[in-house]
Amino acid sequence: VLLSRLDRLDGVIARRRATAETYRNAITSNAIFMPPCQNYEFNTFHTFVIQTDNRDQLAVHLAECGVETAIHYPIPIHLQPAAQALGYERGRFPVTERQAERILSLPIHQDLSEDDIQHVADSVNAFRFGT
């Protein structure tokens, strides 16, 4: 089963990369930060993570629009129980902690239709940030 899935891997990655590019072009809100893709990188887009100060409100809005989102890694690594022995406290890595409060993953799987992708982008753009 896994070997047959490997045969399709290049197509899956290509589809996810195309979806990410569509999101990058279609999401126009200045309140959304999307990390840039660098020429020397080859992102397979296991996740498509945006950042916004209105993350929780945006997630509710998107759910109301029928868009499933997720918050991957809501607790920074240095605050995880497994890292407790390292002695890091909240505030030690403020950039990481701020990102953990702002990140939201949008749907990126390879089975999204063009209409699905546009619906996600339109739903993000329809959200009234700062209200």
mmCIF file of N, CA and C in Angstrom, residues 47-95:
data_model
loop_
_atom_site.group_PDB
_atom_site.id
_atom_site.type_symbol
_atom_site.label_atom_id
_atom_site.label_comp_id
_atom_site.label_asym_id
_atom_site.label_seq_id
_atom_site.Cartn_x
_atom_site.Cartn_y
_atom_site.Cartn_z
ATOM 1 N N THR A 47 1.740 21.440 6.020
ATOM 2 C CA THR A 47 0.778 22.393 6.581
ATOM 3 C C THR A 47 0.925 23.702 5.815
ATOM 4 N N PHE A 48 -0.118 24.512 5.833
ATOM 5 C CA PHE A 48 -0.042 25.879 5.313
ATOM 6 C C PHE A 48 -0.423 26.782 6.473
ATOM 7 N N VAL A 49 0.581 27.399 7.055
ATOM 8 C CA VAL A 49 0.406 28.145 8.296
ATOM 9 C C VAL A 49 0.446 29.636 8.014
ATOM 10 N N ILE A 50 -0.603 30.322 8.460
ATOM 11 C CA ILE A 50 -0.643 31.773 8.408
ATOM 12 C C ILE A 50 -0.501 32.284 9.832
ATOM 13 N N GLN A 51 -0.248 33.571 9.958
ATOM 14 C CA GLN A 51 -0.184 34.191 11.277
ATOM 15 C C GLN A 51 -1.058 35.441 11.272
ATOM 16 N N THR A 52 -1.753 35.663 12.379
ATOM 17 C CA THR A 52 -2.551 36.863 12.547
ATOM 18 C C THR A 52 -2.783 37.112 14.028
ATOM 19 N N ASP A 53 -2.901 38.375 14.381
ATOM 20 C CA ASP A 53 -3.201 38.729 15.772
ATOM 21 C C ASP A 53 -4.628 38.343 16.153
ATOM 22 N N ASN A 54 -5.477 38.123 15.166
ATOM 23 C CA ASN A 54 -6.883 37.769 15.399
ATOM 24 C C ASN A 54 -7.139 36.293 15.142
ATOM 25 N N ARG A 55 -6.162 35.464 15.477
ATOM 26 C CA ARG A 55 -6.221 34.047 15.147
ATOM 27 C C ARG A 55 -7.492 33.357 15.639
ATOM 28 N N ASP A 56 -7.827 33.522 16.907
ATOM 29 C CA ASP A 56 -8.972 32.790 17.452
ATOM 30 C C ASP A 56 -10.287 33.240 16.820
ATOM 31 N N GLN A 57 -10.437 34.538 16.615
ATOM 32 C CA GLN A 57 -11.653 35.060 15.982
ATOM 33 C C GLN A 57 -11.730 34.608 14.520
ATOM 34 N N LEU A 58 -10.593 34.616 13.839
ATOM 35 C CA LEU A 58 -10.569 34.145 12.445
ATOM 36 C C LEU A 58 -10.933 32.667 12.374
ATOM 37 N N ALA A 59 -10.436 31.870 13.293
ATOM 38 C CA ALA A 59 -10.758 30.436 13.301
ATOM 39 C C ALA A 59 -12.262 30.220 13.475
ATOM 40 N N VAL A 60 -12.888 31.000 14.350
ATOM 41 C CA VAL A 60 -14.343 30.892 14.539
ATOM 42 C C VAL A 60 -15.064 31.282 13.248
ATOM 43 N N HIS A 61 -14.651 32.391 12.666
ATOM 44 C CA HIS A 61 -15.256 32.846 11.410
ATOM 45 C C HIS A 61 -15.124 31.781 10.320
ATOM 46 N N LEU A 62 -13.937 31.214 10.185
ATOM 47 C CA LEU A 62 -13.729 30.200 9.155
ATOM 48 C C LEU A 62 -14.579 28.959 9.423
ATOM 49 N N ALA A 63 -14.705 28.566 10.680
ATOM 50 C CA ALA A 63 -15.566 27.422 11.016
ATOM 51 C C ALA A 63 -17.013 27.709 10.604
ATOM 52 N N GLU A 64 -17.452 28.933 10.846
ATOM 53 C CA GLU A 64 -18.817 29.326 10.444
ATOM 54 C C GLU A 64 -18.984 29.293 8.928
ATOM 55 N N CYS A 65 -17.888 29.454 8.211
ATOM 56 C CA CYS A 65 -17.899 29.394 6.737
ATOM 57 C C CYS A 65 -17.683 27.968 6.229
ATOM 58 N N GLY A 66 -17.563 27.009 7.143
ATOM 59 C CA GLY A 66 -17.354 25.617 6.754
ATOM 60 C C GLY A 66 -15.910 25.267 6.454
ATOM 61 N N VAL A 67 -14.978 26.083 6.934
ATOM 62 C CA VAL A 67 -13.553 25.851 6.693
ATOM 63 C C VAL A 67 -12.918 25.324 7.972
ATOM 64 N N GLU A 68 -12.375 24.121 7.900
ATOM 65 C CA GLU A 68 -11.696 23.529 9.047
ATOM 66 C C GLU A 68 -10.278 24.064 9.136
ATOM 67 N N THR A 69 -9.887 24.476 10.336
ATOM 68 C CA THR A 69 -8.527 24.947 10.575
ATOM 69 C C THR A 69 -7.945 24.160 11.745
ATOM 70 N N ALA A 70 -6.676 24.373 11.986
ATOM 71 C CA ALA A 70 -6.016 23.727 13.126
ATOM 72 C C ALA A 70 -4.951 24.670 13.654
ATOM 73 N N ILE A 71 -4.593 24.451 14.894
ATOM 74 C CA ILE A 71 -3.480 25.172 15.494
ATOM 75 C C ILE A 71 -2.420 24.127 15.804
ATOM 76 N N HIS A 72 -1.459 24.019 14.899
ATOM 77 C CA HIS A 72 -0.363 23.078 15.109
ATOM 78 C C HIS A 72 0.646 23.721 16.044
ATOM 79 N N TYR A 73 1.081 22.979 17.002
ATOM 80 C CA TYR A 73 2.119 23.432 17.938
ATOM 81 C C TYR A 73 1.694 24.680 18.721
ATOM 82 N N PRO A 74 0.573 24.611 19.437
ATOM 83 C CA PRO A 74 0.120 25.782 20.200
ATOM 84 C C PRO A 74 0.992 26.090 21.418
ATOM 85 N N ILE A 75 1.766 25.118 21.846
ATOM 86 C CA ILE A 75 2.669 25.321 22.990
ATOM 87 C C ILE A 75 4.098 25.218 22.463
ATOM 88 N N PRO A 76 4.869 26.287 22.606
ATOM 89 C CA PRO A 76 6.251 26.242 22.107
ATOM 90 C C PRO A 76 7.044 25.095 22.729
ATOM 91 N N ILE A 77 8.029 24.618 21.998
ATOM 92 C CA ILE A 77 8.820 23.464 22.439
ATOM 93 C C ILE A 77 9.433 23.692 23.809
ATOM 94 N N HIS A 78 9.941 24.891 24.064
ATOM 95 C CA HIS A 78 10.632 25.128 25.335
ATOM 96 C C HIS A 78 9.682 25.127 26.532
ATOM 97 N N LEU A 79 8.366 25.164 26.275
ATOM 98 C CA LEU A 79 7.382 25.109 27.358
ATOM 99 C C LEU A 79 6.678 23.752 27.441
ATOM 100 N N GLN A 80 7.085 22.820 26.612
ATOM 101 C CA GLN A 80 6.517 21.476 26.645
ATOM 102 C C GLN A 80 7.047 20.722 27.864
ATOM 103 N N PRO A 81 6.248 19.808 28.418
ATOM 104 C CA PRO A 81 6.710 19.030 29.572
ATOM 105 C C PRO A 81 8.052 18.332 29.325
ATOM 106 N N ALA A 82 8.281 17.851 28.115
ATOM 107 C CA ALA A 82 9.530 17.141 27.824
ATOM 108 C C ALA A 82 10.754 18.046 27.939
ATOM 109 N N ALA A 83 10.565 19.357 27.818
ATOM 110 C CA ALA A 83 11.686 20.298 27.894
ATOM 111 C C ALA A 83 11.790 20.972 29.265
ATOM 112 N N GLN A 84 10.961 20.568 30.187
ATOM 113 C CA GLN A 84 10.919 21.202 31.508
ATOM 114 C C GLN A 84 12.284 21.183 32.203
ATOM 115 N N ALA A 85 13.023 20.110 32.063
ATOM 116 C CA ALA A 85 14.322 19.987 32.729
ATOM 117 C C ALA A 85 15.344 21.002 32.214
ATOM 118 N N LEU A 86 15.087 21.589 31.049
ATOM 119 C CA LEU A 86 16.004 22.595 30.502
ATOM 120 C C LEU A 86 15.895 23.930 31.246
ATOM 121 N N GLY A 87 14.800 24.099 31.973
ATOM 122 C CA GLY A 87 14.651 25.273 32.818
ATOM 123 C C GLY A 87 14.187 26.549 32.130
ATOM 124 N N TYR A 88 13.743 26.457 30.883
ATOM 125 C CA TYR A 88 13.263 27.651 30.192
ATOM 126 C C TYR A 88 11.884 28.033 30.698
ATOM 127 N N GLU A 89 11.687 29.305 30.910
ATOM 128 C CA GLU A 89 10.404 29.810 31.389
ATOM 129 C C GLU A 89 9.751 30.656 30.305
ATOM 130 N N ARG A 90 8.445 30.896 30.483
ATOM 131 C CA ARG A 90 7.725 31.778 29.579
ATOM 132 C C ARG A 90 8.450 33.119 29.541
ATOM 133 N N GLY A 91 8.600 33.641 28.344
ATOM 134 C CA GLY A 91 9.296 34.902 28.157
ATOM 135 C C GLY A 91 10.732 34.740 27.678
ATOM 136 N N ARG A 92 11.265 33.544 27.768
ATOM 137 C CA ARG A 92 12.655 33.305 27.370
ATOM 138 C C ARG A 92 12.833 33.383 25.854
ATOM 139 N N PHE A 93 11.809 32.938 25.110
ATOM 140 C CA PHE A 93 11.833 32.978 23.652
ATOM 141 C C PHE A 93 10.571 33.696 23.157
ATOM 142 N N PRO A 94 10.544 35.014 23.263
ATOM 143 C CA PRO A 94 9.323 35.774 22.978
ATOM 144 C C PRO A 94 8.828 35.672 21.536
ATOM 145 N N VAL A 95 9.720 35.552 20.581
ATOM 146 C CA VAL A 95 9.284 35.441 19.181
ATOM 147 C C VAL A 95 8.543 34.123 18.984
#
